[in-house]
Tab-separated table of C-alpha atoms in Angstrom:
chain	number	residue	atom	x	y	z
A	1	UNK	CA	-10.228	8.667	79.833
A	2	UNK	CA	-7.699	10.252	77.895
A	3	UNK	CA	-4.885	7.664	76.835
A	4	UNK	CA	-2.375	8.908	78.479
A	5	UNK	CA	-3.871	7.896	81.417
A	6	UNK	CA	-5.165	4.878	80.094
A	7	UNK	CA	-0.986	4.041	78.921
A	8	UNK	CA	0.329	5.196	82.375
A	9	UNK	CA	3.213	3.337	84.527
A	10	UNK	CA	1.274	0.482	85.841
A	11	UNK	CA	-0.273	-0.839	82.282
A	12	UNK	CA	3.579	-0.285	81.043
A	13	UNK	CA	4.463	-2.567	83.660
A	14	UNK	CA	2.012	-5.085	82.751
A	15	UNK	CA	2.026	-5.047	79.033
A	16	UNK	CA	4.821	-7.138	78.471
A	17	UNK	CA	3.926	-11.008	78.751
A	18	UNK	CA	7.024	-12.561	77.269
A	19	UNK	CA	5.832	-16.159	75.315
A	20	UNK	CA	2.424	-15.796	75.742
A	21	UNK	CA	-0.826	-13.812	74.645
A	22	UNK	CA	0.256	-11.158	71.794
A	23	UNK	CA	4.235	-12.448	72.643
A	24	UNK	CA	3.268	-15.557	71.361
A	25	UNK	CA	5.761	-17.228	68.805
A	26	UNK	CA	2.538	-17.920	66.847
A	27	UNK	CA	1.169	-14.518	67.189
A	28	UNK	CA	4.586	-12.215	66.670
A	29	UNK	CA	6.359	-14.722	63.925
A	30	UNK	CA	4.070	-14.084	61.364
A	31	UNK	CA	3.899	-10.365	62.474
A	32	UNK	CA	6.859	-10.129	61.715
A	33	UNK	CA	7.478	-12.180	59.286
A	34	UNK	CA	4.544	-10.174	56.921
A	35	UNK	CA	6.310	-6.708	57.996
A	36	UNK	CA	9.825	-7.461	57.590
A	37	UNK	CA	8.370	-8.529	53.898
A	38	UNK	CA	6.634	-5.315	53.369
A	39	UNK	CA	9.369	-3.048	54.452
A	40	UNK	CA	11.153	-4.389	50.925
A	41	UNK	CA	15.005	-3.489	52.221
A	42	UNK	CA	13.817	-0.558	53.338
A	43	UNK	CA	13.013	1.288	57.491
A	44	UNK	CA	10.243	1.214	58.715
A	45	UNK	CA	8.310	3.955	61.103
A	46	UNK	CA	5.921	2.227	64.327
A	47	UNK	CA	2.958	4.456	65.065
A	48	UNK	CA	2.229	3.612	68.598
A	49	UNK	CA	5.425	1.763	69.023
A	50	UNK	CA	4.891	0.751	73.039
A	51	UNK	CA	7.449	-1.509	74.535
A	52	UNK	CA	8.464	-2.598	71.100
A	53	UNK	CA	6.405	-6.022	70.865
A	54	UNK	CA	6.987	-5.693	67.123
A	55	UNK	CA	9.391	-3.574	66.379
A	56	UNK	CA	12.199	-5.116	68.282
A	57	UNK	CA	12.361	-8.567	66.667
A	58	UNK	CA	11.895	-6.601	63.277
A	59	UNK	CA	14.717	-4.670	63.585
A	60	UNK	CA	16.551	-7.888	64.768
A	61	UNK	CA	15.519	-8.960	60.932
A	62	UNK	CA	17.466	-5.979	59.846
A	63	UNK	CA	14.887	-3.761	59.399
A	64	UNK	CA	15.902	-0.224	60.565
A	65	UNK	CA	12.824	0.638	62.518
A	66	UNK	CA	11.585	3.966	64.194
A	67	UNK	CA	8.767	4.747	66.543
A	68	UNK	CA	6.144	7.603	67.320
A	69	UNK	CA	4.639	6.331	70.692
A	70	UNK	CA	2.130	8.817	72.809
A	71	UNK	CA	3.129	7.219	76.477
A	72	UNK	CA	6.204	7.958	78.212
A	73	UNK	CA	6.284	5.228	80.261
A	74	UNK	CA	5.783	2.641	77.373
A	75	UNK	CA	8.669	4.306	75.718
A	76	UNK	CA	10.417	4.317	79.121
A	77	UNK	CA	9.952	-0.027	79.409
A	78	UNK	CA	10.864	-0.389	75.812
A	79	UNK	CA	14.301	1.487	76.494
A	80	UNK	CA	14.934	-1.364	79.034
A	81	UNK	CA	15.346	-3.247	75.938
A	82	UNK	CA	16.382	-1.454	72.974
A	83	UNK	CA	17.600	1.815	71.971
A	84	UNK	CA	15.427	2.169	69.073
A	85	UNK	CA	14.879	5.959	67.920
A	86	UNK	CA	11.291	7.061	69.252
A	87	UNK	CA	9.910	10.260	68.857
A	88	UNK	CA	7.477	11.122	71.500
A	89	UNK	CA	4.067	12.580	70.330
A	90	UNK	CA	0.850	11.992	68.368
A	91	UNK	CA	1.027	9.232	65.747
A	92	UNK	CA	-1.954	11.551	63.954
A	93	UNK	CA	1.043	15.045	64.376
A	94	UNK	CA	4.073	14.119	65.081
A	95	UNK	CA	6.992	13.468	62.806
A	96	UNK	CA	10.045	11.327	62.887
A	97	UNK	CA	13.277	12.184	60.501
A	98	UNK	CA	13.543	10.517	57.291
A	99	UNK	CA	11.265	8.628	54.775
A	100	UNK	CA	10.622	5.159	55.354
A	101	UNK	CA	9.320	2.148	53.098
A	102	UNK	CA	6.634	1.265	55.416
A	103	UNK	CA	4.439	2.665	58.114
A	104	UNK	CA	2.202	0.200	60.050
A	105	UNK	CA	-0.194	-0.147	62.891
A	106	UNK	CA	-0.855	-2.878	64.497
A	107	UNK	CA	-3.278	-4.575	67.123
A	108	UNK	CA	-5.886	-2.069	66.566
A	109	UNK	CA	-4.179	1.083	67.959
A	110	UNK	CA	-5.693	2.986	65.248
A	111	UNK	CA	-9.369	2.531	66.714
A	112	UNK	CA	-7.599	4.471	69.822
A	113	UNK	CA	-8.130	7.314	68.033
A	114	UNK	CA	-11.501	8.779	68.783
A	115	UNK	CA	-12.675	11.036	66.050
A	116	UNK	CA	-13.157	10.107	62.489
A	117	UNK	CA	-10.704	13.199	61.964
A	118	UNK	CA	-8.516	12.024	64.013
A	119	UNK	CA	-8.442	8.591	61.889
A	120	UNK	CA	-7.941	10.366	58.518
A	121	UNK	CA	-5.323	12.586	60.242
A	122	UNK	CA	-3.229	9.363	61.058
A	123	UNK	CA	-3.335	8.227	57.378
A	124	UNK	CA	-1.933	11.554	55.982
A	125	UNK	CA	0.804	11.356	58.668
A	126	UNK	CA	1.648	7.964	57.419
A	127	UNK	CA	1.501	9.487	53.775
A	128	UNK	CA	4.175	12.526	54.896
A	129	UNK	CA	6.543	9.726	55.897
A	130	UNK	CA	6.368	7.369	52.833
A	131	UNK	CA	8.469	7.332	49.631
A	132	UNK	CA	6.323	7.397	46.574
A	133	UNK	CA	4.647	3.602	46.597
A	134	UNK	CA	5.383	2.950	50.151
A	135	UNK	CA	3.354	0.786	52.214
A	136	UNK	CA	0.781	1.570	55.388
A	137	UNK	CA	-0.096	-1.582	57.125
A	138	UNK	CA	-2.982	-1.474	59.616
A	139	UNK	CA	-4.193	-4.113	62.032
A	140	UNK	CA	-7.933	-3.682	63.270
A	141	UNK	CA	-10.607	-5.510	64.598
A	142	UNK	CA	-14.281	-5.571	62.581
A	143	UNK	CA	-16.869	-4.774	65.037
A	144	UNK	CA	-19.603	-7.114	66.046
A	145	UNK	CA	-22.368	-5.977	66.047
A	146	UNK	CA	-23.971	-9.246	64.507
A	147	UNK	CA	-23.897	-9.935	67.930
A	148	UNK	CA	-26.036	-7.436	69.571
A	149	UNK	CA	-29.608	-7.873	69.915
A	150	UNK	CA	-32.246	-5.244	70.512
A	151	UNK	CA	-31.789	-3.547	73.302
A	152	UNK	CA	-28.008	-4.840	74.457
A	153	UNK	CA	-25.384	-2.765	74.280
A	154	UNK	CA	-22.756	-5.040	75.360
A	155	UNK	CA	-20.879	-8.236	73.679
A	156	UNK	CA	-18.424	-10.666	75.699
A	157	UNK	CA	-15.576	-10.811	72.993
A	158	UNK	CA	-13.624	-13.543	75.180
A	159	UNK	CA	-14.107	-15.479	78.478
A	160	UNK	CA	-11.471	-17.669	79.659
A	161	UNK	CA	-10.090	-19.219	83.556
A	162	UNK	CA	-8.702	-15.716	85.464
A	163	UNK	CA	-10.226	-13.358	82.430
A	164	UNK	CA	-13.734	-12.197	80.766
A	165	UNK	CA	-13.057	-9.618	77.800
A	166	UNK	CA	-16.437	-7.444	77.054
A	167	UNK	CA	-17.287	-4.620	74.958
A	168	UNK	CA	-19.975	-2.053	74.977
A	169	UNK	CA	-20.994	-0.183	72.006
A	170	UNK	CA	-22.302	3.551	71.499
A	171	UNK	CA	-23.346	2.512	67.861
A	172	UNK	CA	-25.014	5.887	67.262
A	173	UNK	CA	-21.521	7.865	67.802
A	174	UNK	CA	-19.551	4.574	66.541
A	175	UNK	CA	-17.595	4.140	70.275
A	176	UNK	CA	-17.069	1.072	71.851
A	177	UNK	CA	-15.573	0.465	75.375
A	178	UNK	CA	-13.333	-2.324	76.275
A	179	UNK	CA	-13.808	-3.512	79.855
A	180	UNK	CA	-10.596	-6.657	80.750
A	181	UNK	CA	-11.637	-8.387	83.984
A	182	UNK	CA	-8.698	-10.515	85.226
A	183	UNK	CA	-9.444	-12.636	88.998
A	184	UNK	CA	-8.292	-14.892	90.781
A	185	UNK	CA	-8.968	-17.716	93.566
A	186	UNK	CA	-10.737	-14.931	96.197
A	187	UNK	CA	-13.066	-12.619	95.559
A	188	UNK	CA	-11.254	-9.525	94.225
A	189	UNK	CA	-11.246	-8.577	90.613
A	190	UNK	CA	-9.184	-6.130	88.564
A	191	UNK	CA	-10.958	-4.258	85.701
A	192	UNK	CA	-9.528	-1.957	83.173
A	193	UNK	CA	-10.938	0.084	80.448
A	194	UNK	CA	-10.062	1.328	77.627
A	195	UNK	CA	-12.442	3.443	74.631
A	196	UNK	CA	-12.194	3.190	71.262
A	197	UNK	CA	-13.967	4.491	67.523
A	198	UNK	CA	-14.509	1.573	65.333
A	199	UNK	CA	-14.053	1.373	62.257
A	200	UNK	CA	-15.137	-0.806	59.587
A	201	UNK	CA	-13.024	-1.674	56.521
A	202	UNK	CA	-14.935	0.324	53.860
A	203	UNK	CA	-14.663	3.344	56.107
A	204	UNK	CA	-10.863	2.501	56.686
A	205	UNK	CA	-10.751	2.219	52.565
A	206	UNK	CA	-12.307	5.475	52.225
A	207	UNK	CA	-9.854	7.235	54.920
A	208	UNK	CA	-7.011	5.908	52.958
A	209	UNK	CA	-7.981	7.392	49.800
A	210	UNK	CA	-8.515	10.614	51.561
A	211	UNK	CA	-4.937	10.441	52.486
A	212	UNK	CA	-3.347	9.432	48.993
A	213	UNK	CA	-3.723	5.487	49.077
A	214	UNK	CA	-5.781	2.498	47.172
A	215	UNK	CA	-5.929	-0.822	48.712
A	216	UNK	CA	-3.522	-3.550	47.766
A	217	UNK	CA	-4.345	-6.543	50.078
A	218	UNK	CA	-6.580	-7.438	52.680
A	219	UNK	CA	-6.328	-10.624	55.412
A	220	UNK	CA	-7.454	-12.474	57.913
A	221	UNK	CA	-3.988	-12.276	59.498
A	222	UNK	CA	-0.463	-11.750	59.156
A	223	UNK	CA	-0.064	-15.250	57.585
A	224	UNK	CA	-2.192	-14.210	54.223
A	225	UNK	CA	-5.717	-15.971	55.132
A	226	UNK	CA	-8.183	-15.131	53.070
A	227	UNK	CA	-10.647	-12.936	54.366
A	228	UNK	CA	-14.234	-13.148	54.988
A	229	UNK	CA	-17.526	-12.379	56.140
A	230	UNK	CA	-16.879	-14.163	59.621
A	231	UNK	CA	-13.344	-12.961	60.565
A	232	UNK	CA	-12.904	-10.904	63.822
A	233	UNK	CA	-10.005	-8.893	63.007
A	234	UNK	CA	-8.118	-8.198	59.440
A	235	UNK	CA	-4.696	-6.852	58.115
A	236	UNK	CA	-5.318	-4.356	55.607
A	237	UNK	CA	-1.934	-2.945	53.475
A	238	UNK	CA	-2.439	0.210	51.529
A	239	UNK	CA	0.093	1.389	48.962
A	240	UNK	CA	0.571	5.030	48.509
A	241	UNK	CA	-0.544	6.446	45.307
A	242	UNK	CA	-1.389	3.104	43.763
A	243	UNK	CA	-4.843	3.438	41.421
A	244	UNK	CA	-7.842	1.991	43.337
C-alpha cells in the first residue's frame, strides 16, 4: 500500500484519541517536554506532522513550529485545531521556508519510509533545514527479532481487551508489516495494515553521518532513560556537524 492510502480520511478520523494511548499526559508531557528543550529558543520543523499530536502543545510552549506532512486529510483534521504552517509533500523532498533549530521525527514515522535511500534522503532534508549545530531528533522502534524462532515470521508486539498488535517480518529485504486488530463483543473485527523498513540504531548512526551528523544522545524515552540491550523503542538526537 502506498501511504497515502494507508493516511486516507478514515485513519485521519480515527487518529486522534484525546487522553489516552499516544495522547496520554504520560506519553506527550515528556515529548514535549524533551523537544521544547532541544529546540533551544529556537522553531522547530515536524516531518510527518499529522494532526499535530506533538506539535500543537509545543508550539503552545512557545516554540514556533512548522510541518511537512504527506496526507491531506491529516493536515485537513489538524487545521480543525491549529493553523500551524504545513507544507504538503515528502518529508525525504519537500521544503518548508526558513532554518529551524530542530527537526524531529517521532513515533517511528521514519521506518515509513521504505527504501534505505529513502531513509538517508530524509536525513539530508533535515540537514538543508538546520542552522549549523542544529538538532534532528528521531523516535524509532528496535526490531525484534530476538523474538522470532526458526521458521516464524510473525511476532505479537501487544495484546490487550478489544486489540492484538502483530508484526511480520521480511528479514531478508529488512520489511516488516504491522497488522492492528481492534473487536469487540460480536464477532466482527477491524484490521489495518500498515508496512514499514526497519531500521536498527547503528544503521540509523551510519545514515546520519551520511547526511552531515554524529550522535549526541541516545534513550530509552523522552524522559532520558538510559538505554539498553532490552528496550523496545529509543530516542536518538543527532547534532549537525558535531565530530563523531
Amino acid at each position: 500500500m502506498r501511504q497515502d492510502e494507508i493516511w486516507d480520511a478514515d485513519t485521519a478520523a480515527r487518529y486522534d484519541t484525546p487522553g489516552t494511548g499516544m495522547f496520554a499526559p504520560e506519553v506527550l508531557g515528556p515529548t514535549v517536554d524533551r523537544l521544547a528543550e532541544l529546540a533551544a529558543g529556537g522553531p522547530a520543523l515536524e516531518f510527518a506532522i499529522g494532526t499535530g499530536r506533538v506539535a500543537v502543545p509545543l508550539a503552545g510552549r512557545g516554540v514556533p513550529v512548522t510541518g511537512i506532512e504527506l496526507s491531506r486529510p491529516m493536515v485537513a483534521r489538524l487545521r480543525e485545531k491549529s493553523d500551524l504552517p504545513v507544507v504538503v509533500g515528502d518529508m525525504t523532498t519537500a521544503e518548508a521556508p526558513g532554518k529551524y533549530t530542530l527537526v524531529y521525527l517521532v513515533y517511528n514515522t521514519i521506518s515509513n519510509l521504505l527504501t534505505q535511500a529513502e531513509q538517508v534522503a530524509c536525513f539530508r532534508n533535515a540537514a538543508r533545514h538546520l542552522v549549523p549545530g542544529g538538532r534532528f531528533v528521531v523516535e524509532l522502534w528496535v526490531p525484534e527479532l530476538r523474538k522470532l524462532p526458526p521458521g516464524q515470521d510473525a511476532v505479537v508486539w501487544q495484546s490487550e481487551p478489544g486489540y492484538i498488535g502483530l508484526d511480520t517480518y521480511d528479514v531478508l529485504n529488512q520489511h516488516v508489516v504491522s497488522h492492528h486488530v481492534t473487536f469487540g463483543e460480536g464477532r466482527d473485527a477491524r484490521v489495518s495494515r500498515s508496512p514499514h523498513r526497519y531500521v536498527w540504531p547503528a544503521e540509523l548512526d551510519l545514515m546520519a553521518q551520511l547526511g552531515g551528523f554524529a550522535l549526541e544522545s541516545r534513550h530509552a524515552g523522552w524522559s532520558a532513560e538510559p538505554f539498553t540491550a532490552d528496550d523496545r523503542s529509543h530516542v536518538s538526537v543527532y547534532r549537525l556537524g558535531a565530530v563523531a
